[in-house]
Amino acid sequence: MVSLRLSDAWLRSLSAVTLLVLWQAAAGAAASPLLPGPAAVATALAKLAVDGRLLTDLGITLLRVAASFALAMAAGSAIGILMGHNRRVDGLFDLWLVLGLNIPALVIIFLCYLWLGLNEVAAIVAVALNKVPNTAVILREGARAVDRDLLQVADVLKLSRSRRLREVYLPQLYPYLMAASRSGLSLIWKIVLVVELVGRSNGVGFQLGVYFQFFDITSILAYTASFVAVMLAIEGWAMRPLQRRLTRWRA
Amino acid sequence: MSALDVAVTRKAYRSERGEIVALADVAFAVRAGQLACLLGPSGSGKTTLLSLIAGLDRAYDGKIRRGGDAGGRLGMVFQTPRLMPWLTARDNVCLALDPAPGSAARAEKMLADMQLGAYLDAFPCQLSGGQQRRVALARAFVNDPDLLLLDEPFQSLDAPTAQHLRDLLLALWSRRRPTILFVTHDLREALSLGDRVLFLSAGPGRVVLDLPLDLPRPRSPDGAAVEALRKRLLESYPDLLRGLASEQESAA
C-alpha cells in the first residue's frame, strides 16, 4: 500500500517535471515573447505577488468562487433532490433543466448584468446559475438511487428527523455531492474569470483582460499559474481527503 | 393480554396487471412472550403482513394493534441484513438506540453476545453474510423490543450458519422474552423454532391452520421429533403444505 502510494507520487512528480522541461524546451526553441518559459513566468509571478496586485486579485476571485459555489451547490442540490423524489416536480422542471444546461454561459452572464446591474450580486448569481442545472442533474440521479429499504429501517427504528438525514439519507448522496462539487469547482472558476472580464474591475479575470490588451503573455501565464496552483491545492488538500473520508467504508 | 392483534380484512396492491389482493381476512393474536412462526409459500403475503404490522404500510382495510404503551418498542430483521454500509458494526447497532452516554457500550455488549466483539469497527462490506445477519439481529435486539418481527432472516445461509443463528435467537429470546413473529417458508425451521405455527395459504394469504406446538426444547430442524411432526402434518394436510420451499426440495 505504502510502496504503491510512493510510486504514485513519483509518477506525478515525474509527469510535472516532464511538462516543465517540455515547456522550457519549446520556449527556448521559439525564443519569442509569445512563449515565455517557466523560469520567466515564475520570476514574473514572484514580482507580481510582491509588488503587484496578484494576491488581492486572487483573494477577490477566490471569494467569488466560494460564494457562487456555495449558492450553486445549495440551490442545485435542493432542486435536484426534489426532482429526484417527486415525479410531478420532475416532469414540470425537466425542460427547464435541459434549457439551463444548454444556455451558453456568456448569455447568462450578459443577462444577469443587464437585469441586475454591473454589480457583485449579478456576478455571483451569473456564475451560480451556470452551475445550478449541472448540480441538479447529478443530485437528481442521486435522489433516484436512494435505497428505500434503508429508509424503511429508519422508519422501523423511529429515528429522529436529523438522525435519519445524517446517518441514513445523506450518506447515500455523498458520492453524488462529491461528484457535483469536484466538477463544479473547476467549472465555476473558469466562469468566474469570464464574469470578471465582462463586468468587474478587479479579480484574476479582469487583470487577465488588461494583460491581454498589452500583449503581456508572461503576466497572463503567471496569473494563470497562480490560480491553477490554488485550485490544485484545494483539490489535493480538501476534496480528495474529504472524498477518502466519505468513502472509506467501501472495500 | 395479547401483545399483537391482527385483523386485516383486505390488503391489495395496484400493479400493471391490475389489482392484486395480497391478504384477505388474516386474523390472529399473539400473546406476550410467545414465539409464533408464520409459515406460507412465497407469494402468500408474509412480507406484506410484516410491513403492515411494523407500520411501514398503512394502506389496508382492518385493524392491527400492538400491545404496550404507544405500541411498545419494535425490532425488525429483514430478509436481507439492511445494514448501513457507511456505518461500522457498532454504529449500525447504535442506530437502534437513542444517543446517550452508555449507548455505545450497550451496542458493544450486544455485539459481544453475538460473538462479534472483534468486529466492532468493521464496516459491513468487511463482514461475511452470516456476520452481517448477526449485526442485524443485534440491532433488532439491542433496544429490548417488546415485539420482534423477523422476515426469513436466515434464508440463503448455509445450514450450519443458519442453525447457529437460530440458536442465538432462541438464547436471546429465552433471556429477554420479547414477543416474536418469525416468518419463514421452511416447515422444518418453523417446527424447530415456534411455540406455535400459523399457516398462510397461497395468495391472497389467509390463516388456514393455527397449530400450537409443545415439543420440548432444544429442538433441531433435523431432529426426530420435528421430523415425526412434519410427516404427520404432511399426511394430514397435504394441500396445505404444497408450495413450501423445503417440501418442494424433499419432493424433488
XYZ file of C-alpha atoms in Angstrom:
503
model
C 0.000 0.000 0.000
C 2.755 2.404 1.055
C 5.013 1.465 -1.831
C 2.072 1.889 -4.183
C 1.452 5.392 -2.898
C 5.125 6.268 -3.152
C 5.345 5.153 -6.749
C 2.135 7.047 -7.407
C 3.689 10.222 -6.024
C 6.839 9.601 -8.065
C 4.796 9.240 -11.202
C 3.010 12.502 -10.504
C 6.259 14.393 -9.900
C 7.826 12.891 -12.985
C 4.841 13.986 -15.043
C 5.027 17.546 -13.673
C 8.778 17.766 -14.294
C 8.361 16.447 -17.839
C 5.776 19.124 -18.542
C 8.099 21.875 -17.274
C 11.043 20.535 -19.274
C 8.978 20.343 -22.468
C 7.681 23.858 -21.867
C 11.214 25.213 -21.270
C 12.495 23.455 -24.379
C 9.674 24.818 -26.517
C 10.226 28.325 -25.147
C 13.947 28.073 -25.846
C 13.322 26.912 -29.405
C 10.727 29.618 -30.061
C 12.853 32.353 -28.433
C 9.921 34.749 -28.690
C 7.957 36.932 -26.239
C 4.893 34.975 -27.413
C 6.058 31.918 -25.466
C 7.898 32.735 -22.226
C 9.487 29.789 -20.426
C 8.580 28.566 -16.925
C 11.534 30.391 -15.363
C 10.404 33.741 -16.779
C 6.844 33.083 -15.663
C 7.999 32.123 -12.145
C 10.023 35.345 -11.888
C 7.053 37.390 -13.071
C 4.825 35.558 -10.617
C 7.089 36.391 -7.690
C 7.317 40.018 -8.758
C 3.552 40.374 -9.229
C 2.941 38.783 -5.854
C 5.262 41.157 -4.059
C 4.833 44.441 -5.967
C 1.634 43.956 -7.901
C -1.950 43.203 -7.011
C -1.846 39.465 -7.739
C -2.648 38.407 -4.179
C -5.529 40.881 -3.935
C -6.938 39.751 -7.262
C -6.507 36.121 -6.292
C -8.303 36.695 -2.989
C -11.222 38.510 -4.602
C -11.621 35.851 -7.269
C -11.495 33.069 -4.675
C -14.195 34.814 -2.654
C -16.375 34.956 -5.749
C -15.682 31.279 -6.456
C -16.605 30.367 -2.886
C -19.814 32.401 -2.870
C -21.081 31.140 -6.219
C -20.014 27.583 -5.387
C -21.991 27.609 -2.141
C -25.009 29.170 -3.834
C -24.940 26.769 -6.786
C -24.487 23.674 -4.622
C -27.280 24.633 -2.240
C -29.802 25.580 -4.926
C -28.804 22.811 -7.334
C -28.929 20.114 -4.650
C -32.314 21.245 -3.380
C -33.785 21.312 -6.882
C -32.177 18.002 -7.880
C -33.300 16.157 -4.740
C -36.817 17.494 -5.087
C -36.936 16.400 -8.727
C -35.470 13.007 -7.903
C -38.130 12.272 -5.324
C -41.189 13.809 -6.892
C -42.146 12.710 -10.354
C -44.538 15.613 -10.823
C -41.888 18.209 -9.974
C -39.505 16.345 -12.261
C -41.974 16.464 -15.154
C -42.618 20.127 -14.554
C -38.994 21.257 -14.455
C -37.189 18.752 -16.659
C -37.467 21.016 -19.698
C -36.153 23.969 -17.676
C -33.180 21.885 -16.681
C -32.350 20.923 -20.259
C -32.713 24.567 -21.213
C -30.455 25.640 -18.344
C -27.823 23.098 -19.295
C -27.715 24.406 -22.845
C -27.828 28.189 -22.475
C -24.280 29.439 -23.123
C -22.508 30.788 -20.047
C -21.896 34.092 -21.805
C -25.629 34.640 -22.402
C -26.424 34.074 -18.736
C -23.637 36.457 -17.759
C -24.853 39.204 -20.101
C -28.463 38.798 -18.978
C -27.538 38.904 -15.283
C -25.509 42.090 -15.744
C -28.258 43.678 -17.829
C -31.056 42.723 -15.438
C -29.299 43.079 -12.089
C -26.762 45.768 -12.967
C -22.981 45.669 -13.105
C -22.512 44.619 -9.501
C -21.217 41.849 -7.272
C -24.629 40.198 -6.833
C -25.110 39.919 -10.573
C -21.619 38.450 -10.947
C -22.139 35.763 -8.328
C -25.673 34.929 -9.463
C -24.463 34.595 -13.052
C -21.756 32.118 -12.091
C -24.053 30.142 -9.812
C -26.781 29.963 -12.454
C -24.303 28.379 -14.825
C -23.624 25.595 -12.364
C -27.106 25.002 -10.874
C -28.522 22.824 -13.701
C -25.434 20.602 -13.637
C -25.641 20.093 -9.872
C -29.377 19.470 -10.104
C -28.927 16.760 -12.743
C -26.291 14.937 -10.684
C -28.270 15.149 -7.429
C -31.466 14.079 -9.172
C -29.706 10.847 -10.103
C -28.556 10.536 -6.505
C -32.035 11.013 -5.098
C -33.431 8.477 -7.535
C -30.843 5.945 -6.418
C -31.673 6.315 -2.716
C -32.310 2.880 -1.233
C -35.883 2.782 0.105
C -35.098 -0.401 2.023
C -32.673 1.518 4.194
C -35.199 4.301 4.737
C -37.611 1.614 5.955
C -35.028 0.630 8.541
C -35.039 4.246 9.716
C -38.845 4.083 9.935
C -38.814 0.895 11.989
C -36.187 2.334 14.325
C -38.254 5.526 14.642
C -35.184 7.665 14.020
C -35.459 11.388 14.605
C -35.531 13.538 11.509
C -31.965 14.709 11.976
C -30.521 11.210 12.580
C -32.428 9.878 9.624
C -30.900 12.623 7.492
C -27.362 12.314 8.867
C -26.992 8.572 9.212
C -29.308 7.072 6.618
C -30.223 9.554 3.879
C -27.295 11.891 3.248
C -24.575 9.209 3.196
C -26.338 7.807 0.151
C -25.987 11.188 -1.564
C -22.339 11.823 -0.617
C -20.876 10.289 -3.793
C -23.163 12.486 -5.871
C -22.436 15.579 -3.785
C -18.717 14.918 -4.174
C -19.017 14.466 -7.931
C -21.044 17.673 -8.229
C -18.553 19.570 -6.045
C -15.456 18.487 -7.896
C -16.802 19.088 -11.364
C -18.462 22.234 -10.047
C -15.330 23.798 -8.692
C -13.457 23.541 -11.976
C -16.452 24.789 -13.961
C -17.073 27.669 -11.594
C -13.598 29.083 -11.535
C -13.483 29.157 -15.307
C -16.775 31.023 -15.462
C -15.814 33.414 -12.662
C -12.944 34.653 -14.831
C -15.312 35.378 -17.708
C -17.693 37.187 -15.397
C -14.811 39.312 -14.116
C -13.588 40.031 -17.606
C -17.030 41.159 -18.745
C -18.215 43.229 -15.831
C -15.856 43.630 -12.869
C -12.896 45.918 -12.284
C -10.853 43.552 -10.161
C -10.051 39.860 -9.823
C -7.967 37.490 -11.893
C -10.311 37.640 -14.886
C -10.270 41.422 -15.068
C -6.464 41.537 -14.758
C -6.036 38.885 -17.455
C -8.090 41.127 -19.716
C -5.762 44.030 -19.013
C -2.654 41.948 -19.804
C -4.342 40.686 -22.947
C -4.694 44.253 -24.182
C -0.984 44.825 -23.524
C 0.097 41.536 -25.161
C 1.715 40.685 -21.815
C 1.799 36.898 -22.149
C 4.221 36.379 -19.268
C 1.845 38.035 -16.810
C -1.136 36.163 -18.246
C 0.670 32.878 -17.636
C 1.814 33.995 -14.183
C -1.761 34.791 -13.132
C -2.980 31.528 -14.618
C -0.276 29.530 -12.853
C -1.068 31.102 -9.502
C -4.747 30.350 -9.849
C -4.244 26.795 -11.068
C -1.910 26.205 -8.131
C -4.593 27.315 -5.689
C -7.214 25.106 -7.310
C -4.849 22.114 -7.272
C -4.212 22.732 -3.590
C -7.948 22.782 -2.873
C -8.384 19.561 -4.817
C -5.472 17.846 -3.124
C -5.873 19.091 0.427
C -9.619 19.385 0.728
C -11.522 17.496 -1.939
C -9.531 14.295 -2.123
C -9.116 13.765 1.644
C -12.827 14.517 2.065
C -13.697 12.005 -0.609
C -11.463 9.392 1.024
C -13.129 10.016 4.377
C -16.632 9.800 2.984
C -16.000 6.607 1.050
C -13.703 4.797 3.469
C -16.424 2.201 4.113
C -16.033 0.908 0.574
C -13.995 -2.265 0.355
C -53.337 -9.924 27.226
C -52.128 -10.311 23.703
C -49.069 -8.444 22.528
C -50.272 -8.344 18.961
C -53.764 -8.389 17.470
C -54.019 -8.680 13.730
C -57.311 -8.392 11.882
C -56.594 -7.452 8.284
C -59.673 -7.824 6.160
C -58.012 -6.867 2.918
C -54.730 -5.632 1.540
C -54.365 -5.096 -2.181
C -51.647 -3.734 -4.452
C -52.091 -1.948 -7.663
C -49.814 -3.320 -10.358
C -49.556 -3.157 -14.128
C -51.730 -6.251 -14.377
C -54.434 -4.643 -12.276
C -55.175 -5.050 -8.622
C -53.551 -7.919 -6.736
C -55.061 -8.953 -3.424
C -52.165 -9.888 -1.162
C -54.048 -10.592 2.047
C -57.675 -11.454 2.728
C -59.147 -11.945 6.180
C -55.986 -12.585 8.116
C -56.814 -12.621 11.817
C -54.785 -13.868 14.768
C -53.458 -12.730 18.109
C -50.062 -13.427 19.659
C -49.716 -13.375 23.400
C -46.819 -11.629 25.126
C -43.592 -13.610 25.145
C -44.755 -16.096 22.552
C -42.601 -17.137 19.611
C -45.040 -17.527 16.759
C -43.946 -18.670 13.323
C -45.809 -17.540 10.262
C -45.399 -20.115 7.544
C -46.508 -19.786 3.964
C -45.433 -20.349 0.376
C -43.865 -17.469 -1.488
C -46.500 -15.024 -2.655
C -48.691 -15.650 0.368
C -48.201 -12.096 1.575
C -45.947 -12.842 4.562
C -43.632 -9.907 3.996
C -46.610 -7.660 3.255
C -48.182 -8.649 6.541
C -44.988 -7.849 8.430
C -44.725 -4.402 6.893
C -48.337 -3.735 7.899
C -47.580 -4.821 11.468
C -44.408 -2.724 11.522
C -46.432 0.286 10.410
C -44.379 0.691 7.210
C -47.537 0.464 5.133
C -50.852 1.818 6.379
C -52.940 1.359 3.254
C -55.082 -1.642 4.211
C -58.544 -2.492 5.489
C -58.724 -3.805 9.001
C -57.013 -3.212 12.279
C -53.663 -4.080 13.788
C -52.980 -3.405 17.434
C -49.571 -3.731 19.024
C -49.636 -4.098 22.811
C -47.962 -1.848 25.347
C -47.926 1.915 25.556
C -47.892 3.515 22.140
C -47.411 0.132 20.509
C -44.287 -0.727 22.509
C -40.743 -0.978 21.195
C -40.359 -2.712 17.888
C -37.447 -4.701 16.494
C -37.286 -5.994 12.967
C -34.965 -8.190 10.945
C -35.487 -8.072 7.214
C -34.837 -10.698 4.549
C -31.528 -9.032 3.794
C -29.476 -7.530 6.645
C -30.121 -3.925 5.537
C -27.120 -2.559 7.385
C -25.944 0.957 6.618
C -22.787 0.308 4.544
C -21.180 3.541 5.805
C -21.560 2.694 9.484
C -19.373 0.311 11.454
C -20.951 -2.706 13.123
C -21.041 -0.740 16.375
C -22.676 2.304 14.799
C -25.189 0.143 12.971
C -26.312 -1.284 16.284
C -26.216 2.162 17.930
C -28.685 3.315 15.294
C -31.393 1.490 17.247
C -30.524 3.325 20.462
C -31.217 6.895 21.453
C -27.914 8.785 21.579
C -26.860 8.603 25.227
C -23.558 8.182 27.081
C -23.987 4.430 27.577
C -25.367 3.530 24.176
C -22.056 2.621 22.517
C -21.205 0.315 25.408
C -24.609 -1.288 25.147
C -24.146 -1.894 21.439
C -20.698 -3.360 22.061
C -22.078 -5.705 24.713
C -24.796 -6.844 22.336
C -22.269 -7.496 19.569
C -20.035 -9.367 22.000
C -23.037 -11.556 22.868
C -23.242 -12.294 19.158
C -19.562 -13.238 19.142
C -18.757 -10.167 17.105
C -16.618 -8.459 19.745
C -13.656 -8.438 17.365
C -15.600 -6.717 14.607
C -16.900 -3.585 16.350
C -15.164 -1.238 13.915
C -15.665 -3.347 10.809
C -17.804 -1.989 8.008
C -20.497 -4.320 6.630
C -18.505 -4.956 3.440
C -15.763 -6.441 5.609
C -18.159 -8.929 7.224
C -19.385 -12.285 5.932
C -23.068 -12.851 5.197
C -23.581 -14.642 8.492
C -21.795 -11.895 10.414
C -23.904 -9.221 8.737
C -27.036 -11.051 9.811
C -25.754 -11.248 13.365
C -25.258 -7.470 13.325
C -28.827 -7.101 12.029
C -30.031 -9.373 14.834
C -28.048 -7.337 17.358
C -29.602 -4.130 16.013
C -33.078 -5.625 16.407
C -32.444 -6.881 19.956
C -30.378 -4.063 21.424
C -33.259 -1.804 22.430
C -35.068 -4.628 24.244
C -38.024 -4.758 21.873
C -41.440 -5.806 23.112
C -42.232 -7.152 19.693
C -39.724 -8.587 17.268
C -40.592 -9.195 13.626
C -38.296 -11.463 11.645
C -38.737 -11.890 7.914
C -36.974 -15.057 6.771
C -33.858 -13.725 8.455
C -31.661 -16.766 7.882
C -32.507 -17.703 4.328
C -29.703 -18.157 1.795
C -27.237 -19.020 4.536
C -25.535 -22.388 4.690
C -27.213 -24.823 7.074
C -24.697 -24.725 9.965
C -24.592 -20.898 9.965
C -28.377 -20.704 9.865
C -28.647 -23.167 12.745
C -26.082 -21.226 14.754
C -28.110 -18.052 14.275
C -31.334 -19.840 15.243
C -29.660 -20.956 18.464
C -28.532 -17.388 19.103
C -32.059 -16.146 18.506
C -33.528 -18.707 20.901
C -30.937 -17.837 23.544
C -31.791 -14.138 23.298
C -35.489 -14.893 23.283
C -35.348 -17.068 26.398
C -33.314 -14.413 28.197
C -35.426 -11.384 27.307
C -38.739 -12.883 26.270
C -39.910 -10.487 23.594
C -42.949 -11.475 21.575
C -41.670 -12.804 18.274
C -43.319 -13.221 14.925
C -40.983 -15.261 12.758
C -41.806 -15.508 9.066
C -40.488 -18.444 7.097
C -41.358 -20.699 4.192
C -39.442 -23.602 5.702
C -41.635 -26.050 7.629
C -38.704 -27.602 9.496
C -37.484 -24.201 10.613
C -40.954 -23.251 11.824
C -41.412 -26.507 13.724
C -37.988 -26.264 15.343
C -38.431 -22.655 16.491
C -42.041 -21.868 17.289
C -44.407 -22.139 20.229
C -46.980 -22.022 17.552
C -47.156 -22.083 13.772
C -49.637 -20.089 11.722
C -50.056 -21.448 8.212
C -50.842 -18.922 5.486
C -52.430 -20.013 2.227
C -51.048 -19.050 -1.160
C -52.090 -15.552 -2.286
C -54.278 -13.972 -1.212
C -52.957 -15.091 2.133
C -55.320 -16.318 4.845
C -54.557 -18.192 8.043
C -55.600 -21.749 7.202
C -54.200 -23.540 10.235
C -53.156 -22.367 13.681
C -51.007 -25.061 15.234
C -49.831 -24.845 18.864
C -46.522 -26.642 19.412
C -45.421 -28.203 22.675
C -42.373 -30.111 21.508
C -39.699 -29.946 24.212
C -36.720 -27.664 23.606
C -33.983 -27.765 22.460
C -35.164 -28.993 19.114
C -33.275 -29.416 15.902
C -34.771 -28.903 12.440
C -33.348 -32.325 11.535
C -34.242 -33.964 14.850
C -36.569 -36.935 15.190
C -39.350 -35.039 16.982
C -39.540 -32.322 14.326
C -39.325 -34.892 11.560
C -42.136 -37.009 13.014
C -44.379 -33.972 13.402
C -43.572 -32.826 9.900
C -44.534 -36.219 8.450
C -47.769 -36.203 10.410
C -48.618 -32.732 9.168
C -47.857 -33.588 5.565
C -50.172 -36.591 5.796
C -52.978 -34.693 7.492
C -52.779 -31.535 5.384
C -51.210 -32.393 2.032
C -52.892 -29.479 0.247
C -51.961 -27.012 2.912
C -48.264 -27.532 2.646
C -47.927 -27.566 -1.090
C -45.632 -24.849 -2.337
C -43.439 -24.586 0.750
C -39.762 -24.417 -0.089
C -38.487 -27.299 1.983
C -41.293 -29.569 0.843
C -40.583 -28.894 -2.813
C -36.976 -29.754 -2.180
C -37.817 -33.024 -0.459
C -40.258 -33.935 -3.204
C -37.650 -33.320 -5.886
